[in-house]
Coordinates of C-alpha atoms in Angstrom, one line a residue:
X138 CA 49.2 -94.4 37.7
X139 CA 50.6 -97.8 38.3
X140 CA 49.0 -99.1 35.2
X141 CA 50.4 -96.3 33.0
X142 CA 53.7 -95.9 34.4
X143 CA 54.4 -99.6 34.8
X144 CA 52.9 -100.3 31.5
X145 CA 55.5 -97.7 30.0
X146 CA 58.3 -99.4 31.4
X147 CA 57.1 -102.8 30.3
X148 CA 56.7 -101.5 26.8
X149 CA 60.5 -100.2 27.0
X150 CA 61.5 -104.0 27.8
X151 CA 61.8 -103.8 31.6
X152 CA 60.8 -106.6 33.7
X153 CA 57.5 -105.4 35.2
X154 CA 55.1 -107.0 37.7
X155 CA 51.5 -105.5 38.2
X156 CA 49.9 -105.9 41.5
X157 CA 46.4 -105.8 41.1
X158 CA 43.0 -107.0 42.4
X159 CA 39.7 -108.5 41.4
X160 CA 38.3 -108.2 37.9
X161 CA 41.1 -105.8 36.9
X162 CA 43.6 -108.6 37.7
X163 CA 41.7 -111.4 35.9
X164 CA 41.5 -109.3 32.9
X165 CA 45.0 -108.4 32.9
X166 CA 46.1 -112.1 33.3
X167 CA 43.7 -113.3 30.6
X168 CA 44.2 -110.4 28.0
X169 CA 47.1 -108.2 28.9
X170 CA 47.0 -104.6 29.9
X171 CA 45.5 -102.3 27.3
X172 CA 46.4 -98.6 27.9
X173 CA 44.7 -95.9 25.7
X174 CA 46.7 -92.6 25.7
X175 CA 47.0 -89.2 24.0
X176 CA 50.7 -90.2 23.9
X177 CA 50.0 -93.4 22.0
X178 CA 48.0 -96.6 22.7
X179 CA 49.8 -99.8 23.6
X180 CA 49.2 -103.2 25.1
X181 CA 51.3 -105.3 27.3
X182 CA 50.5 -109.0 26.6
X183 CA 51.2 -111.1 28.2
X184 CA 51.4 -109.2 31.2
X185 CA 53.0 -110.6 34.6
X186 CA 50.4 -109.9 37.3
X187 CA 49.4 -110.8 40.8
X188 CA 47.6 -109.9 44.1
X189 CA 50.2 -111.4 46.2
X190 CA 53.6 -109.6 46.4
X191 CA 55.2 -112.5 48.3
X192 CA 55.2 -114.6 45.0
X193 CA 57.4 -111.9 43.5
X194 CA 60.2 -111.2 46.0
X195 CA 62.6 -108.3 46.3
X196 CA 62.7 -105.9 43.1
X197 CA 64.7 -103.1 42.1
X198 CA 61.9 -100.5 42.4
X199 CA 58.4 -100.4 43.8
X200 CA 56.1 -97.9 42.2
X201 CA 53.0 -97.3 44.5
X202 CA 50.1 -95.9 42.6
X203 CA 47.1 -96.8 44.9
X204 CA 44.9 -94.1 46.2
X205 CA 46.0 -92.3 49.4
X206 CA 43.6 -94.0 51.7
X207 CA 44.6 -97.5 50.4
X208 CA 48.4 -96.6 51.2
X209 CA 48.6 -98.0 54.8
X210 CA 47.4 -101.5 53.5
X211 CA 49.5 -101.4 50.3
X212 CA 52.7 -100.4 52.3
X213 CA 52.3 -103.6 54.6
X214 CA 51.8 -105.8 51.6
X215 CA 54.7 -104.3 49.8
X216 CA 57.1 -105.8 52.5
X217 CA 58.2 -108.8 50.3
X218 CA 59.1 -106.8 47.5
X219 CA 61.7 -104.8 49.3
X220 CA 65.2 -105.8 49.4
X221 CA 68.6 -104.2 50.3
X222 CA 68.6 -101.6 47.5
X223 CA 65.0 -101.2 46.6
X224 CA 63.6 -98.0 45.7
X225 CA 60.0 -97.5 46.8
X226 CA 58.5 -94.6 45.0
X227 CA 55.0 -93.2 46.3
X228 CA 52.8 -91.3 43.6
X229 CA 50.0 -90.3 45.9
X230 CA 48.4 -87.0 46.1
X231 CA 49.6 -85.1 49.3
X232 CA 52.9 -84.9 51.2
X233 CA 52.4 -87.8 53.9
X234 CA 52.9 -90.9 51.8
X235 CA 56.6 -91.1 52.4
X236 CA 55.8 -91.1 56.3
X237 CA 53.3 -94.0 56.0
X238 CA 55.8 -96.1 53.8
X239 CA 58.3 -95.5 56.3
X240 CA 56.3 -96.7 59.3
X241 CA 55.8 -100.1 57.4
X242 CA 58.9 -100.4 55.5
X243 CA 61.5 -98.4 57.6
X244 CA 63.2 -95.3 56.3
X245 CA 65.7 -97.0 54.2
X246 CA 63.8 -97.9 50.8
X247 CA 61.4 -95.0 50.7
X248 CA 61.9 -92.1 48.2
X249 CA 59.7 -89.1 47.7
X250 CA 57.7 -89.0 44.5
X251 CA 54.8 -87.6 42.6
X252 CA 53.4 -87.7 39.0
X253 CA 51.2 -85.4 36.7
X254 CA 48.7 -87.5 34.7
X255 CA 45.1 -87.6 34.3
X256 CA 44.2 -91.4 34.0
X257 CA 41.6 -94.1 35.2
X258 CA 40.6 -97.6 35.1
X259 CA 37.9 -97.4 32.4
X260 CA 37.3 -101.1 32.2
X261 CA 39.0 -104.2 33.7
X262 CA 42.4 -104.4 32.3
X263 CA 42.2 -101.1 30.5
X264 CA 43.8 -97.8 31.5
X265 CA 42.6 -94.6 30.0
X266 CA 44.9 -91.5 29.7
X267 CA 43.0 -88.6 29.1
X268 CA 44.9 -85.6 30.0
X269 CA 48.5 -83.9 31.0
X270 CA 51.6 -84.9 29.3
X271 CA 52.5 -87.8 31.8
X272 CA 55.5 -87.3 34.1
X273 CA 57.0 -88.5 37.2
X274 CA 59.5 -87.0 39.6
X275 CA 61.2 -88.7 42.3
X276 CA 64.3 -88.4 44.5
X277 CA 65.9 -89.1 47.9
X278 CA 64.2 -87.4 50.8
X279 CA 67.8 -86.2 51.9
X280 CA 68.4 -84.9 48.4
X281 CA 71.5 -87.3 47.6
X282 CA 72.1 -88.8 44.2
X283 CA 72.1 -92.5 44.7
X284 CA 72.7 -95.5 42.4
X285 CA 69.1 -96.7 42.7
X286 CA 67.7 -93.4 41.8
X287 CA 70.0 -93.2 38.7
X288 CA 69.0 -96.6 37.7
X289 CA 65.2 -95.8 37.8
X290 CA 65.8 -92.5 35.8
X291 CA 67.6 -94.4 33.1
X292 CA 64.7 -97.0 33.0
X293 CA 62.2 -94.2 32.5
X294 CA 64.5 -92.4 30.0
X295 CA 64.0 -95.5 27.7
X296 CA 60.2 -95.2 27.9
X297 CA 58.0 -93.1 25.3
X298 CA 55.2 -91.0 26.7
X299 CA 57.1 -90.4 30.2
X300 CA 59.0 -87.3 31.2
X301 CA 61.0 -88.4 34.2
X302 CA 62.8 -86.0 36.6
X303 CA 65.1 -86.6 39.5
X304 CA 64.5 -84.0 42.1
X305 CA 67.2 -82.5 44.3
X306 CA 64.8 -81.5 46.7
X307 CA 61.5 -83.9 46.4
X308 CA 59.9 -82.4 49.4
X309 CA 59.5 -79.0 47.9
X310 CA 58.3 -80.5 44.6
X311 CA 55.7 -82.4 46.6
X312 CA 54.4 -79.5 48.5
X313 CA 54.1 -77.5 45.4
X314 CA 51.7 -80.2 43.9
X315 CA 50.0 -80.2 47.3
X316 CA 49.1 -76.6 47.4
X317 CA 47.7 -77.1 44.0
X318 CA 45.9 -80.4 44.2
X319 CA 44.4 -80.0 47.5
X320 CA 42.9 -76.6 46.8
X321 CA 41.6 -77.4 43.3
X322 CA 40.2 -80.8 44.5
X323 CA 38.5 -79.2 47.5
X324 CA 36.9 -76.5 45.8
X325 CA 36.0 -78.6 43.0
X326 CA 34.5 -81.2 45.0
X327 CA 32.5 -78.4 47.1
X328 CA 31.1 -76.7 43.9
X329 CA 30.7 -79.8 41.6
X330 CA 32.3 -77.5 39.0
X331 CA 35.2 -78.1 36.4
X332 CA 38.3 -75.8 36.3
X333 CA 36.8 -73.6 33.8
X334 CA 33.9 -72.6 35.7
X335 CA 35.8 -72.3 39.0
X336 CA 38.6 -69.8 37.4
X337 CA 36.0 -67.7 35.6
X338 CA 33.8 -66.9 38.4
X339 CA 35.5 -64.2 40.7
X340 CA 33.9 -65.9 44.1
X341 CA 35.1 -69.2 43.5
X342 CA 38.6 -68.1 42.0
X343 CA 39.0 -66.1 45.1
X344 CA 38.1 -69.1 47.2
X345 CA 40.6 -71.2 45.3
X346 CA 43.3 -68.7 45.8
X347 CA 42.7 -68.4 49.6
X348 CA 42.8 -72.1 49.9
X349 CA 46.1 -72.3 48.1
X350 CA 47.4 -69.5 50.3
X351 CA 46.7 -71.4 53.4
X352 CA 48.2 -74.5 52.3
X353 CA 51.5 -72.7 51.3
X354 CA 51.7 -70.9 54.6
X355 CA 51.2 -74.4 56.4
X356 CA 54.4 -75.6 54.1
X357 CA 56.3 -72.5 55.2
X358 CA 55.6 -72.8 58.8
X359 CA 57.0 -76.4 58.4
X360 CA 60.3 -75.0 57.0
X361 CA 59.5 -76.0 53.5
X362 CA 61.2 -73.3 51.4
X363 CA 58.1 -72.4 48.9
X364 CA 58.4 -69.5 46.4
X365 CA 56.6 -66.3 47.4
X366 CA 54.8 -66.2 44.1
X367 CA 53.6 -69.6 44.2
X368 CA 50.1 -69.2 44.4
X369 CA 50.2 -66.6 41.5
X370 CA 52.1 -69.3 39.3
X371 CA 49.8 -72.0 40.2
X372 CA 46.7 -69.8 39.3
X373 CA 48.2 -69.2 35.9
X374 CA 48.5 -73.0 35.5
X375 CA 44.9 -73.3 36.4
X376 CA 44.0 -70.8 33.7
X377 CA 45.7 -73.0 31.1
X378 CA 43.9 -76.4 32.0
X379 CA 41.1 -77.6 29.7
X380 CA 37.9 -76.1 30.8
X381 CA 36.4 -79.5 31.6
X382 CA 39.2 -80.5 34.0
X383 CA 38.2 -82.4 37.1
X384 CA 40.6 -83.8 39.5
X385 CA 40.6 -87.5 40.7
X386 CA 39.3 -86.6 44.1
X387 CA 36.2 -84.6 42.8
X388 CA 35.4 -87.4 40.5
X389 CA 35.2 -89.8 43.5
X390 CA 33.3 -87.5 45.5
X391 CA 30.8 -86.8 42.5
X392 CA 30.5 -90.6 42.2
X393 CA 29.8 -91.3 45.8
X394 CA 33.0 -93.2 46.3
X395 CA 35.6 -92.9 48.9
X396 CA 38.0 -90.2 48.2
X397 CA 41.4 -88.7 49.2
X398 CA 39.7 -86.0 51.4
X399 CA 41.8 -86.8 54.5
X400 CA 45.0 -87.0 52.4
X401 CA 44.4 -83.5 50.8
X402 CA 42.0 -81.0 52.5
X403 CA 42.2 -82.9 55.8
X404 CA 46.0 -83.1 55.7
X405 CA 46.1 -79.3 55.1
X406 CA 43.8 -78.7 58.1
X407 CA 45.7 -81.2 60.3
X408 CA 49.3 -80.0 59.5
X409 CA 48.1 -76.5 59.8
X410 CA 46.9 -77.2 63.4
X411 CA 50.1 -78.8 64.3
X412 CA 52.2 -75.6 62.8
X413 CA 49.8 -73.3 64.6
X414 CA 48.6 -71.9 61.1
X415 CA 44.9 -71.1 60.4
X416 CA 43.1 -72.6 57.6
X417 CA 39.6 -71.6 57.7
X418 CA 38.8 -72.0 54.1
X419 CA 40.2 -75.5 54.0
X420 CA 38.5 -76.3 57.3
X421 CA 35.2 -75.2 55.7
X422 CA 35.8 -77.3 52.7
X423 CA 36.6 -80.3 54.9
X424 CA 33.6 -79.9 57.1
X425 CA 31.3 -79.4 54.4
X426 CA 32.5 -82.6 52.5
X427 CA 33.1 -84.8 55.4
X428 CA 29.4 -86.2 55.9
X429 CA 29.5 -87.5 52.4
X430 CA 32.9 -88.8 52.7
X431 CA 31.8 -90.8 55.8
X432 CA 28.6 -91.9 53.9
X433 CA 30.8 -93.1 51.3
X434 CA 32.8 -95.4 53.7
X435 CA 29.7 -96.7 55.4
X436 CA 30.7 -94.8 58.5
X437 CA 27.6 -93.0 59.3
X438 CA 25.4 -95.9 59.8
X439 CA 23.8 -95.3 56.3
X440 CA 24.3 -97.3 53.2
X441 CA 26.6 -95.8 50.6
X442 CA 24.9 -94.3 47.5

C-alpha cells in the first residue's frame, strides 16, 4: 500500500520518502521502486528510501501502510516525522489503527483512513497491483475540513491511478470496510476458498452473511450509524468480485505467515464483548484460526512452517 500510493505521489512530482526494510530497502536504493499496475506501470528512479525516519524529519503527511500487527512499532518509529501540522493517515484493515497511533503520537496528528487495493511486494523493490481500482479515503476523526486534509487531497488529485476521497465521517467509512473485510478474510481463511466459491455455496454464503451481521451489530452498539441494508449491499459487492479473489489476510494464513487475524476477526470478537454483543460466528472463526496464527508467530513452542 505504501509503495503504491507513495509511488503514485512521487510519479506526480511530490517529494516522497519511502520507509522500508531489508532487501526491499536495498533494492529501492539501488534500482528505484518498480510498480506493475493494471492502471499503468511506472518506476520511481531514483527513489528516496530509508529505514531510519529520524533521517527525514517532520513531513506534511505520513501514509502508514504496514500490516496491522506491525503498527505499534511503526507508530513509535514515526515520531521523528511528525511536526505541528503533519497528517498521519493509517490505511490498515480494521478500526483500531487511529487509537494505536494516538497512543504513540498523541491525538493531534492522527486522521482516520482506509484504502481499497489488491497489491503486494512481488520481489524486492517491486510492487504488484493486481486488482481493484486503487482508492484512498481519509478525513479528520471529528469530521472537520482542515487545511492539511485539503493539501493531501490536492496532492492525490494530481496523481494518476488513484481515486482519493475526503470523508466527512471517516469512522463510518472505516466500519463499513471492517464489516466486509473481517468477514471475508475470516471465512476465506477458514475455508481456504476464493470469493467465487464462498459466495456460490449456500452454506459458506450464509456463514459470510452471519459474520457480517455480527460485525455490523457491534458497530451499531458502539454508536456508529451503519445502514440497515449494509450486509445486503456488501454481499452484492462480493458477487461482483473476481471469482479467484483472495484477501491479504487469507494469503498470509495460507502461506503460514503472521496475519491480521487479531486486527480483523479478533477485533470483532473483542469489541463485541466490550459492547455486550454476541459474535458466535466470529468467535468460532477466530478460535479455529488461532492455533495456526500462534504457530506462525512462534508462540506455541513449535517452529513456524
